Amino acid sequence: MSKDKLWGGRFTQPTDKFVEEFTASINFDKRLYSQDIRGSIAHATMLGRQGIIPTEDVTAIVGGLKEILRQIEAGEFDFSVALEDIHMNIEARLSAKIGEAGKRLHTGRSRNDQVALDIRLYLRDELQEIAEYLDRLIDSLLFQAEENLDVMMPGFTHLQTAQPILFAHHMLAYVEMLKRDKGRMLDCYKRTNVLPLGAGALAGTTFPIDREYVAELLDFPEVTRNSLDSVSDRDFGLEFCSAASILMMHLSRFSEELILWSTSEFKFVDLSDGFCTGSSIMPQKKNPDVPELVRGKTGRVYGNLIALLTVMKSLPLAYNKDMQEDKEPLFDTIDTVKGSLKIFADMIREMKVRPERMLEAAGAGFSTATDVADYLVRKGMPFRDAHEVVGKAVRYCVDNDMDIPELSLAEWQLFSLMIDADIFDAITVEASVNARKATGGTAKERVKAEIARARAEQ
Ligand code: ARG
């Protein structure tokens, strides 16, 4: 019956059962129980300190809420759909336990500022955890870079062999991306870390509340400055979903490479058995399920961003029930990102690289053509002309089914008499890699310095 509801006063008819289920959020917002209780304890403490409710009531409220927390954690709490959401489930239980005092808790507060607080408290902790998960994956990448510092592989553009690079350099490219991802998470943390409680339903409250004190109790460095915005802002959730989408985009690119590298055609890496599965029909198969799934899960994280953007689009100020739809995309994004990062950190650490295969591929596909051109430039030829000369040499190789390392000096000299015997040392895979010494390049000494730099930041 509607009169059993915390808001039942103005109703005469009971809520339709299906409407009740349709509008309830308890099945997903129960995740916010500890944040809800923490926020309520701070709110009650402030109400008592300001003389808005009696201090004996505060004691009863805090005791009751702590008992409810214990019950939820012990799995002894019956969540009720009729009570709609986590806020009313907890408040109704509190009043049932301690009577009158429990009914004073909601003084000067609304579920609108309460839910905004709960999500911010929740996301704040998750953002920090995600930053730690990012560090763990960065650590695995640095581990692989350090362990394989001499391993050379082909670098690609258009997925065609381009120039030789260090495998470690490739790992460090992902370190850079993940460091930016971490920066975005911590940046989002700053804007999430603001106290919205005290906005009331939308306009503030008539009671002499002390928001700064509540902020202190809940470790918020700032309070929001406009009550309408406080209850209707979900920018912080959108920022998180955007940062998460970019992060998943990075993981999906890495996934794609790992999938490719572990094919029998490439054979650059072996993912450990624990991260792969077999086929029910083809006995030879070892499928890279983990990177495939992470690549696939990128879709839902993008979807969550679009869902939340669409929920918020065109909503008039201030709170609208539409906003209850913010939680599932947020929670799903948090779970997906954490799961993907965790599994990637372990998978990368255990991955085995195949240096011989990579080196073989690194020297093939005319990978040192640019080095020949650079060689001619060092001998005095303008780069454009050198490009032309080497292009002709490559054409010659293609026609004769050869590759650059196989050309004799006599053959080189068909294309330019500026080429001498020292060409051979200039176009080994190792020389090619180690010649790229400027900041950001793939030379071993440079990569070593970048590993040290990344380690120092960890
Ligand atoms: N369950 C609601 C939500 O998640 C809490 C706020 C409800 N406020 C309201 N005026 N109905 O958004």
Tab-separated table of C-alpha atoms and ligand atoms in Angstrom:
chain	number	residue	atom	x	y	z
A	1	MET	CA	0.000	0.000	0.000
A	2	SER	CA	1.160	3.493	-0.746
A	3	LYS	CA	0.650	4.421	2.856
A	4	ASP	CA	3.516	2.014	3.717
A	5	LYS	CA	5.814	4.068	1.540
A	6	LEU	CA	8.077	6.675	3.052
A	7	TRP	CA	6.442	9.144	0.661
A	8	GLY	CA	2.897	7.709	0.967
A	9	GLY	CA	1.237	10.759	2.605
A	10	ARG	CA	-0.380	12.315	-0.465
A	11	PHE	CA	-1.434	8.996	-2.055
A	12	THR	CA	-4.687	7.138	-1.638
A	13	GLN	CA	-4.167	4.254	-4.093
A	14	PRO	CA	-1.498	1.567	-3.745
A	15	THR	CA	1.288	1.467	-6.354
A	16	ASP	CA	0.672	-1.013	-9.139
A	17	LYS	CA	2.951	-4.043	-8.591
A	18	PHE	CA	4.546	-3.852	-11.998
A	19	VAL	CA	5.037	-0.104	-11.714
A	20	GLU	CA	6.737	-0.758	-8.421
A	21	GLU	CA	9.154	-3.180	-10.033
A	22	PHE	CA	9.642	-1.010	-13.079
A	23	THR	CA	10.538	2.075	-11.093
A	24	ALA	CA	12.649	0.370	-8.417
A	25	SER	CA	16.418	0.625	-8.525
A	26	ILE	CA	17.238	-1.442	-5.455
A	27	ASN	CA	18.443	-4.391	-7.508
A	28	PHE	CA	21.359	-2.373	-8.769
A	29	ASP	CA	21.779	0.544	-6.387
A	30	LYS	CA	22.191	-1.732	-3.366
A	31	ARG	CA	25.860	-1.579	-4.314
A	32	LEU	CA	25.866	1.884	-2.798
A	33	TYR	CA	24.919	0.679	0.689
A	34	SER	CA	28.162	1.547	2.461
A	35	GLN	CA	28.396	4.983	0.821
A	36	ASP	CA	24.740	5.617	1.694
A	37	ILE	CA	25.348	4.729	5.330
A	38	ARG	CA	28.569	6.706	5.509
A	39	GLY	CA	26.820	9.758	4.062
A	40	SER	CA	23.881	9.396	6.457
A	41	ILE	CA	26.165	9.143	9.482
A	42	ALA	CA	27.925	12.350	8.434
A	43	HIS	CA	24.608	14.089	7.755
A	44	ALA	CA	23.137	13.051	11.131
A	45	THR	CA	26.311	14.082	12.950
A	46	MET	CA	26.092	17.527	11.363
A	47	LEU	CA	22.345	17.834	12.169
A	48	GLY	CA	23.141	17.104	15.813
A	49	ARG	CA	26.076	19.516	15.952
A	50	GLN	CA	23.929	22.288	14.489
A	51	GLY	CA	21.165	21.608	17.029
A	52	ILE	CA	18.744	20.659	14.232
A	53	ILE	CA	18.005	17.259	15.803
A	54	PRO	CA	18.648	16.115	19.411
A	55	THR	CA	22.043	14.543	20.096
A	56	GLU	CA	20.417	11.440	21.642
A	57	ASP	CA	18.786	10.901	18.264
A	58	VAL	CA	22.142	11.187	16.537
A	59	THR	CA	23.541	8.497	18.804
A	60	ALA	CA	20.574	6.239	18.052
A	61	ILE	CA	20.827	6.917	14.307
A	62	VAL	CA	24.565	6.239	14.125
A	63	GLY	CA	24.184	3.039	16.195
A	64	GLY	CA	21.261	1.876	14.054
A	65	LEU	CA	23.063	2.593	10.788
A	66	LYS	CA	26.156	0.730	11.932
A	67	GLU	CA	23.988	-2.252	12.830
A	68	ILE	CA	22.362	-2.121	9.376
A	69	LEU	CA	25.796	-1.996	7.775
A	70	ARG	CA	26.780	-5.085	9.712
A	71	GLN	CA	23.588	-6.876	8.649
A	72	ILE	CA	24.038	-6.042	4.984
A	73	GLU	CA	27.627	-7.217	5.094
A	74	ALA	CA	26.603	-10.449	6.803
A	75	GLY	CA	23.952	-11.014	4.114
A	76	GLU	CA	21.178	-10.719	6.712
A	77	PHE	CA	19.418	-7.710	5.197
A	78	ASP	CA	16.274	-8.255	3.149
A	79	PHE	CA	16.212	-5.706	0.347
A	80	SER	CA	12.672	-4.774	-0.614
A	81	VAL	CA	11.533	-3.742	-4.080
A	82	ALA	CA	8.523	-2.014	-2.517
A	83	LEU	CA	10.998	0.338	-0.840
A	84	GLU	CA	12.303	1.294	-4.279
A	85	ASP	CA	15.945	2.145	-3.712
A	86	ILE	CA	18.878	1.739	-1.356
A	87	HIS	CA	18.160	5.058	0.349
A	88	MET	CA	14.630	4.141	1.402
A	89	ASN	CA	15.513	0.544	2.192
A	90	ILE	CA	18.059	1.716	4.724
A	91	GLU	CA	15.992	4.571	6.100
A	92	ALA	CA	12.876	2.433	6.553
A	93	ARG	CA	14.878	-0.248	8.330
A	94	LEU	CA	16.448	2.375	10.569
A	95	SER	CA	13.061	3.731	11.611
A	96	ALA	CA	11.766	0.216	12.199
A	97	LYS	CA	14.742	-0.371	14.480
A	98	ILE	CA	15.009	2.879	16.444
A	99	GLY	CA	11.603	4.548	15.911
A	100	GLU	CA	11.160	8.371	16.005
A	101	ALA	CA	14.857	9.186	15.832
A	102	GLY	CA	15.186	7.302	12.551
A	103	LYS	CA	12.477	9.454	11.051
A	104	ARG	CA	14.547	12.565	11.814
A	105	LEU	CA	17.495	11.468	9.665
A	106	HIS	CA	16.120	12.850	6.416
A	107	THR	CA	15.762	16.402	7.826
A	108	GLY	CA	17.269	18.947	5.441
A	109	ARG	CA	18.093	16.335	2.857
A	110	SER	CA	16.509	14.827	-0.246
A	111	ARG	CA	17.180	11.611	-2.093
A	112	ASN	CA	18.316	13.822	-4.945
A	113	ASP	CA	21.347	15.187	-3.122
A	114	GLN	CA	21.727	11.879	-1.270
A	115	VAL	CA	22.078	9.818	-4.448
A	116	ALA	CA	24.469	12.358	-5.981
A	117	LEU	CA	26.607	12.028	-2.859
A	118	ASP	CA	26.510	8.219	-2.889
A	119	ILE	CA	27.631	7.983	-6.512
A	120	ARG	CA	30.441	10.465	-5.982
A	121	LEU	CA	31.663	8.596	-2.910
A	122	TYR	CA	31.508	5.330	-4.809
A	123	LEU	CA	33.176	6.514	-7.988
A	124	ARG	CA	35.866	8.343	-6.029
A	125	ASP	CA	37.112	5.063	-4.529
A	126	GLU	CA	36.781	3.177	-7.792
A	127	LEU	CA	38.783	5.797	-9.673
A	128	GLN	CA	41.628	5.340	-7.266
A	129	GLU	CA	41.456	1.581	-7.626
A	130	ILE	CA	41.418	1.838	-11.395
A	131	ALA	CA	44.523	4.036	-11.248
A	132	GLU	CA	46.190	1.275	-9.201
A	133	TYR	CA	45.113	-1.384	-11.708
A	134	LEU	CA	46.617	0.780	-14.446
A	135	ASP	CA	49.884	0.878	-12.520
A	136	ARG	CA	49.920	-2.899	-12.334
A	137	LEU	CA	49.495	-3.242	-16.065
A	138	ILE	CA	52.188	-0.621	-16.650
A	139	ASP	CA	54.428	-2.654	-14.368
A	140	SER	CA	53.840	-5.819	-16.436
A	141	LEU	CA	54.683	-3.927	-19.627
A	142	LEU	CA	57.884	-2.562	-18.118
A	143	PHE	CA	58.761	-6.061	-16.952
A	144	GLN	CA	58.415	-7.371	-20.517
A	145	ALA	CA	60.419	-4.435	-21.852
A	146	GLU	CA	63.229	-5.055	-19.380
A	147	GLU	CA	63.289	-8.816	-19.917
A	148	ASN	CA	63.440	-8.455	-23.685
A	149	LEU	CA	65.553	-5.394	-24.144
A	150	ASP	CA	67.499	-6.905	-27.062
A	151	VAL	CA	64.521	-8.285	-28.932
A	152	MET	CA	63.909	-6.665	-32.307
A	153	MET	CA	60.714	-6.865	-34.295
A	154	PRO	CA	59.235	-5.220	-37.354
A	155	GLY	CA	57.333	-2.026	-36.756
A	156	PHE	CA	54.279	-1.593	-38.976
A	157	THR	CA	52.349	1.100	-40.719
A	158	HIS	CA	49.207	0.083	-42.617
A	159	LEU	CA	50.000	-3.335	-41.073
A	160	GLN	CA	52.809	-3.592	-43.644
A	161	THR	CA	56.392	-4.004	-42.468
A	162	ALA	CA	57.823	-0.519	-42.081
A	163	GLN	CA	61.033	-0.286	-40.029
A	164	PRO	CA	62.674	-2.458	-37.379
A	165	ILE	CA	61.994	-1.500	-33.776
A	166	LEU	CA	62.709	-2.883	-30.342
A	167	PHE	CA	59.947	-5.034	-28.914
A	168	ALA	CA	60.508	-3.032	-25.713
A	169	HIS	CA	59.764	0.155	-27.644
A	170	HIS	CA	56.430	-1.318	-28.700
A	171	MET	CA	55.619	-2.188	-25.069
A	172	LEU	CA	56.537	1.347	-24.024
A	173	ALA	CA	54.087	2.767	-26.528
A	174	TYR	CA	51.330	1.161	-24.444
A	175	VAL	CA	52.949	2.452	-21.264
A	176	GLU	CA	52.524	5.971	-22.654
A	177	MET	CA	48.866	5.380	-23.483
A	178	LEU	CA	48.140	3.891	-20.083
A	179	LYS	CA	49.901	6.734	-18.308
A	180	ARG	CA	47.597	9.159	-20.090
A	181	ASP	CA	44.630	6.960	-19.145
A	182	LYS	CA	45.703	7.148	-15.535
A	183	GLY	CA	46.016	10.920	-15.829
A	184	ARG	CA	42.458	11.095	-17.169
A	185	MET	CA	41.148	8.970	-14.275
A	186	LEU	CA	42.898	11.156	-11.708
A	187	ASP	CA	41.659	14.279	-13.419
A	188	CYS	CA	38.102	12.942	-13.269
A	189	TYR	CA	38.726	12.197	-9.591
A	190	LYS	CA	39.213	15.914	-8.921
A	191	ARG	CA	35.801	16.826	-10.293
A	192	THR	CA	34.128	13.839	-8.652
A	193	ASN	CA	35.584	14.770	-5.296
A	194	VAL	CA	33.120	17.566	-4.488
A	195	LEU	CA	30.319	17.316	-1.910
A	196	PRO	CA	26.789	17.781	-3.344
A	197	LEU	CA	24.898	17.046	-0.109
A	198	GLY	CA	23.024	20.033	1.216
A	199	ALA	CA	21.372	20.897	-2.087
A	200	GLY	CA	18.152	19.340	-0.834
A	201	ALA	CA	15.676	18.429	-3.545
A	202	LEU	CA	16.884	21.294	-5.751
A	203	ALA	CA	16.860	24.661	-3.988
A	204	GLY	CA	18.808	24.086	-0.787
A	205	THR	CA	17.299	23.734	2.686
A	206	THR	CA	15.632	25.963	5.255
A	207	PHE	CA	17.656	24.390	8.084
A	208	PRO	CA	20.952	25.907	9.265
A	209	ILE	CA	23.098	23.066	7.931
A	210	ASP	CA	26.904	23.170	7.792
A	211	ARG	CA	27.947	21.694	4.475
A	212	GLU	CA	31.629	22.405	5.006
A	213	TYR	CA	31.543	20.295	8.151
A	214	VAL	CA	29.921	17.384	6.275
A	215	ALA	CA	32.601	17.765	3.599
A	216	GLU	CA	35.250	17.516	6.279
A	217	LEU	CA	33.678	14.386	7.739
A	218	LEU	CA	33.559	12.754	4.307
A	219	ASP	CA	36.982	13.960	3.128
A	220	PHE	CA	35.747	16.226	0.372
A	221	PRO	CA	38.075	19.180	-0.245
A	222	GLU	CA	35.206	21.222	-1.737
A	223	VAL	CA	31.424	21.620	-1.715
A	224	THR	CA	29.300	22.272	-4.813
A	225	ARG	CA	28.272	25.912	-5.290
A	226	ASN	CA	24.808	25.672	-6.838
A	227	SER	CA	22.007	23.506	-5.547
A	228	LEU	CA	20.345	22.959	-8.939
A	229	ASP	CA	23.609	21.870	-10.475
A	230	SER	CA	24.462	19.711	-7.450
A	231	VAL	CA	21.493	17.405	-7.978
A	232	SER	CA	21.476	17.381	-11.758
A	233	ASP	CA	25.171	17.116	-12.592
A	234	ARG	CA	26.392	13.777	-13.852
A	235	ASP	CA	29.377	15.198	-15.749
A	236	PHE	CA	31.748	13.327	-13.485
A	237	GLY	CA	30.134	10.028	-14.515
A	238	LEU	CA	30.349	11.015	-18.151
A	239	GLU	CA	33.976	11.985	-17.786
A	240	PHE	CA	34.662	8.618	-16.239
A	241	CYS	CA	32.836	6.791	-19.044
A	242	SER	CA	34.771	8.814	-21.639
A	243	ALA	CA	38.121	8.107	-19.989
A	244	ALA	CA	37.117	4.446	-19.700
A	245	SER	CA	36.197	4.333	-23.390
A	246	ILE	CA	39.581	5.703	-24.400
A	247	LEU	CA	41.284	3.232	-22.088
A	248	MET	CA	39.322	0.327	-23.564
A	249	MET	CA	40.158	1.571	-27.057
A	250	HIS	CA	43.823	1.237	-26.104
A	251	LEU	CA	43.306	-2.243	-24.696
A	252	SER	CA	41.399	-3.276	-27.808
A	253	ARG	CA	44.288	-2.190	-30.034
A	254	PHE	CA	46.700	-4.121	-27.885
A	255	SER	CA	44.304	-7.088	-27.944
A	256	GLU	CA	44.206	-7.002	-31.697
A	257	GLU	CA	48.005	-7.081	-31.858
A	258	LEU	CA	48.263	-9.946	-29.402
A	259	ILE	CA	45.710	-11.921	-31.386
A	260	LEU	CA	47.675	-11.307	-34.562
A	261	TRP	CA	51.050	-11.963	-32.967
A	262	SER	CA	49.943	-15.308	-31.588
A	263	THR	CA	48.734	-16.678	-34.954
A	264	SER	CA	50.749	-19.473	-36.552
A	265	GLU	CA	51.536	-17.037	-39.365
A	266	PHE	CA	53.189	-14.489	-37.059
A	267	LYS	CA	54.330	-16.576	-34.073
A	268	PHE	CA	55.747	-13.506	-32.324
A	269	VAL	CA	54.362	-14.383	-28.891
A	270	ASP	CA	52.922	-17.242	-26.904
A	271	LEU	CA	50.114	-16.387	-24.528
A	272	SER	CA	50.199	-18.756	-21.588
A	273	ASP	CA	47.664	-21.597	-21.643
A	274	GLY	CA	45.787	-20.120	-18.698
A	275	PHE	CA	44.617	-17.235	-20.890
A	276	CYS	CA	43.524	-19.303	-23.872
A	277	THR	CA	40.992	-22.038	-24.575
A	278	GLY	CA	40.758	-24.937	-26.971
A	279	SER	CA	38.213	-25.778	-29.625
A	280	SER	CA	35.608	-28.485	-29.138
A	281	ILE	CA	36.197	-29.772	-32.663
A	282	MET	CA	39.689	-28.740	-33.820
A	283	PRO	CA	42.299	-30.402	-31.618
A	284	GLN	CA	45.156	-28.114	-32.676
A	285	LYS	CA	43.482	-24.879	-31.587
A	286	LYS	CA	44.605	-22.563	-28.852
A	287	ASN	CA	42.392	-19.524	-29.024
A	288	PRO	CA	43.352	-16.120	-27.573
A	289	ASP	CA	40.031	-15.722	-25.763
A	290	VAL	CA	41.172	-13.151	-23.249
A	291	PRO	CA	42.329	-10.499	-25.722
A	292	GLU	CA	39.335	-11.304	-27.925
A	293	LEU	CA	36.961	-10.732	-25.035
A	294	VAL	CA	38.626	-7.518	-23.974
A	295	ARG	CA	38.373	-6.336	-27.583
A	296	GLY	CA	34.700	-7.311	-27.511
A	297	LYS	CA	33.980	-5.702	-24.148
A	298	THR	CA	35.214	-2.395	-25.503
A	299	GLY	CA	31.834	-2.260	-27.247
A	300	ARG	CA	29.834	-2.267	-24.044
A	301	VAL	CA	32.002	0.446	-22.501
A	302	TYR	CA	31.420	2.692	-25.538
A	303	GLY	CA	27.740	1.758	-25.309
A	304	ASN	CA	27.623	2.811	-21.661
A	305	LEU	CA	29.089	6.206	-22.536
A	306	ILE	CA	26.495	6.732	-25.242
A	307	ALA	CA	23.725	5.474	-22.942
A	308	LEU	CA	24.628	7.962	-20.233
A	309	LEU	CA	25.096	10.839	-22.664
A	310	THR	CA	21.685	10.048	-24.118
A	311	VAL	CA	20.033	9.806	-20.705
A	312	MET	CA	21.367	13.245	-19.797
A	313	LYS	CA	20.659	14.860	-23.136
A	314	SER	CA	17.945	17.537	-22.990
A	315	LEU	CA	17.038	16.890	-19.353
A	316	PRO	CA	15.601	20.068	-17.869
A	317	LEU	CA	17.016	21.144	-14.500
A	318	ALA	CA	17.079	19.818	-11.908
A	319	TYR	CA	16.618	16.154	-10.940
A	320	ASN	CA	14.608	13.879	-13.242
A	321	LYS	CA	13.877	10.220	-12.662
A	322	ASP	CA	15.656	9.478	-15.954
A	323	MET	CA	18.842	9.941	-13.986
A	324	GLN	CA	18.265	6.723	-12.098
A	325	GLU	CA	19.438	5.156	-15.367
A	326	ASP	CA	22.940	6.474	-14.667
A	327	LYS	CA	23.939	3.672	-12.350
A	328	GLU	CA	23.958	0.536	-14.478
A	329	PRO	CA	26.182	2.022	-17.215
A	330	LEU	CA	28.525	3.374	-14.570
A	331	PHE	CA	28.728	0.157	-12.600
A	332	ASP	CA	29.129	-1.947	-15.725
A	333	THR	CA	31.915	0.319	-16.946
A	334	ILE	CA	33.715	0.090	-13.612
A	335	ASP	CA	33.455	-3.715	-13.574
A	336	THR	CA	34.492	-4.113	-17.191
A	337	VAL	CA	37.473	-1.790	-16.942
A	338	LYS	CA	38.724	-3.332	-13.717
A	339	GLY	CA	38.295	-6.869	-15.015
A	340	SER	CA	40.027	-6.077	-18.297
A	341	LEU	CA	42.949	-4.332	-16.614
A	342	LYS	CA	43.411	-7.086	-14.071
A	343	ILE	CA	43.419	-9.884	-16.607
A	344	PHE	CA	45.685	-7.945	-18.967
A	345	ALA	CA	48.255	-7.278	-16.247
A	346	ASP	CA	48.544	-11.010	-15.539
A	347	MET	CA	48.433	-12.073	-19.178
A	348	ILE	CA	51.174	-9.646	-20.233
A	349	ARG	CA	53.420	-10.667	-17.377
A	350	GLU	CA	53.148	-14.323	-18.385
A	351	MET	CA	53.430	-13.783	-22.131
A	352	LYS	CA	56.462	-15.419	-23.814
A	353	VAL	CA	58.092	-13.663	-26.730
A	354	ARG	CA	59.855	-15.439	-29.602
A	355	PRO	CA	62.963	-13.380	-30.371
A	356	GLU	CA	64.149	-15.439	-33.384
A	357	ARG	CA	60.824	-15.170	-35.160
A	358	MET	CA	60.597	-11.468	-34.492
A	359	LEU	CA	64.155	-10.847	-35.650
A	360	GLU	CA	63.590	-12.823	-38.834
A	361	ALA	CA	60.502	-10.749	-39.587
A	362	ALA	CA	62.295	-7.550	-38.579
A	363	GLY	CA	64.853	-8.029	-41.359
A	364	ALA	CA	62.326	-8.982	-44.017
A	365	GLY	CA	59.884	-6.952	-46.080
A	366	PHE	CA	62.483	-4.316	-47.119
A	367	SER	CA	62.379	-3.074	-43.545
A	368	THR	CA	65.732	-1.267	-43.869
A	369	ALA	CA	64.919	0.605	-47.079
A	370	THR	CA	64.756	3.902	-45.193
A	371	ASP	CA	68.179	3.175	-43.720
A	372	VAL	CA	69.655	2.854	-47.215
A	373	ALA	CA	68.146	6.205	-48.132
A	374	ASP	CA	69.491	7.766	-44.924
A	375	TYR	CA	72.898	6.234	-45.757
A	376	LEU	CA	72.897	7.990	-49.135
A	377	VAL	CA	71.838	11.249	-47.492
A	378	ARG	CA	74.822	10.970	-45.159
A	379	LYS	CA	76.990	10.575	-48.261
A	380	GLY	CA	75.625	13.833	-49.583
A	381	MET	CA	72.611	12.886	-51.726
A	382	PRO	CA	69.382	14.924	-51.187
A	383	PHE	CA	66.740	12.798	-49.444
A	384	ARG	CA	64.227	12.885	-52.314
A	385	ASP	CA	66.845	11.529	-54.737
A	386	ALA	CA	67.930	8.894	-52.254
A	387	HIS	CA	64.284	7.825	-51.887
A	388	GLU	CA	64.113	7.377	-55.662
A	389	VAL	CA	67.340	5.352	-55.801
A	390	VAL	CA	66.238	2.997	-53.055
A	391	GLY	CA	62.803	2.686	-54.643
A	392	LYS	CA	64.469	1.369	-57.770
A	393	ALA	CA	66.583	-1.063	-55.754
A	394	VAL	CA	63.433	-2.357	-54.060
A	395	ARG	CA	61.794	-2.770	-57.469
A	396	TYR	CA	64.829	-4.786	-58.548
A	397	CYS	CA	64.476	-6.993	-55.459
A	398	VAL	CA	60.777	-7.522	-56.099
A	399	ASP	CA	61.456	-8.532	-59.711
A	400	ASN	CA	64.194	-10.931	-58.659
A	401	ASP	CA	62.476	-12.290	-55.590
A	402	MET	CA	65.142	-10.962	-53.246
A	403	ASP	CA	65.244	-8.807	-50.130
A	404	ILE	CA	67.512	-5.888	-49.263
A	405	PRO	CA	70.040	-7.838	-47.138
A	406	GLU	CA	70.724	-10.161	-50.095
A	407	LEU	CA	71.930	-7.497	-52.537
A	408	SER	CA	75.668	-7.604	-53.368
A	409	LEU	CA	77.801	-4.471	-53.584
A	410	ALA	CA	77.838	-4.796	-57.370
A	411	GLU	CA	74.066	-4.851	-57.398
A	412	TRP	CA	73.846	-1.833	-55.078
A	413	GLN	CA	76.175	0.043	-57.373
A	414	LEU	CA	73.784	-0.497	-60.271
A	415	PHE	CA	71.647	2.088	-58.498
A	416	SER	CA	74.260	4.475	-57.131
A	417	LEU	CA	77.998	4.680	-57.199
A	418	MET	CA	77.879	6.500	-53.880
A	419	ILE	CA	77.233	3.131	-52.269
A	420	ASP	CA	80.296	1.449	-50.778
A	421	ALA	CA	81.062	-1.665	-48.788
A	422	ASP	CA	80.133	0.177	-45.581
A	423	ILE	CA	76.489	-0.107	-46.683
A	424	PHE	CA	76.292	-3.578	-45.161
A	425	ASP	CA	76.957	-2.382	-41.619
A	426	ALA	CA	74.527	0.482	-42.021
A	427	ILE	CA	71.566	-1.676	-42.911
A	428	THR	CA	71.567	-4.457	-40.358
A	429	VAL	CA	68.437	-4.620	-38.245
A	430	GLU	CA	70.456	-3.704	-35.197
A	431	ALA	CA	72.079	-0.693	-36.857
A	432	SER	CA	68.693	0.442	-38.087
A	433	VAL	CA	67.206	0.277	-34.586
A	434	ASN	CA	70.151	1.806	-32.775
A	435	ALA	CA	70.520	4.703	-35.166
A	436	ARG	CA	67.208	6.157	-33.975
A	437	LYS	CA	68.581	7.884	-30.944
A	438	ALA	CA	66.602	11.092	-30.635
A	439	THR	CA	64.065	11.387	-27.816
A	440	GLY	CA	61.159	9.075	-28.529
A	441	GLY	CA	63.167	6.837	-30.873
A	442	THR	CA	63.651	3.082	-30.738
A	443	ALA	CA	67.453	2.955	-30.144
A	444	LYS	CA	68.344	0.657	-27.273
A	445	GLU	CA	70.041	3.365	-25.193
A	446	ARG	CA	66.974	5.576	-25.645
A	447	VAL	CA	64.522	2.826	-24.752
A	448	LYS	CA	66.563	1.954	-21.671
A	449	ALA	CA	66.378	5.560	-20.544
A	450	GLU	CA	62.609	5.602	-21.101
A	451	ILE	CA	62.175	2.425	-19.057
A	452	ALA	CA	64.146	4.022	-16.236
A	453	ARG	CA	62.017	7.143	-16.495
A	454	ALA	CA	58.772	5.162	-16.370
A	455	ARG	CA	60.085	3.115	-13.430
A	456	ALA	CA	60.942	6.263	-11.528
A	457	GLU	CA	57.394	7.544	-12.014
A	458	GLN	CA	55.802	4.312	-10.779
B	1	ARG	N1	16.742	6.013	-6.941
B	1	ARG	C1	16.850	7.372	-7.326
B	1	ARG	C2	17.990	7.547	-8.341
B	1	ARG	O1	18.777	6.670	-8.459
B	1	ARG	C3	17.153	8.213	-6.123
B	1	ARG	C4	16.707	9.614	-6.259
B	1	ARG	C5	15.213	9.626	-6.308
B	1	ARG	N2	14.654	10.929	-6.277
B	1	ARG	C6	13.402	11.156	-6.614
B	1	ARG	N3	12.988	12.364	-6.571
B	1	ARG	N4	12.583	10.202	-6.994
B	1	ARG	O2	18.098	8.518	-9.031
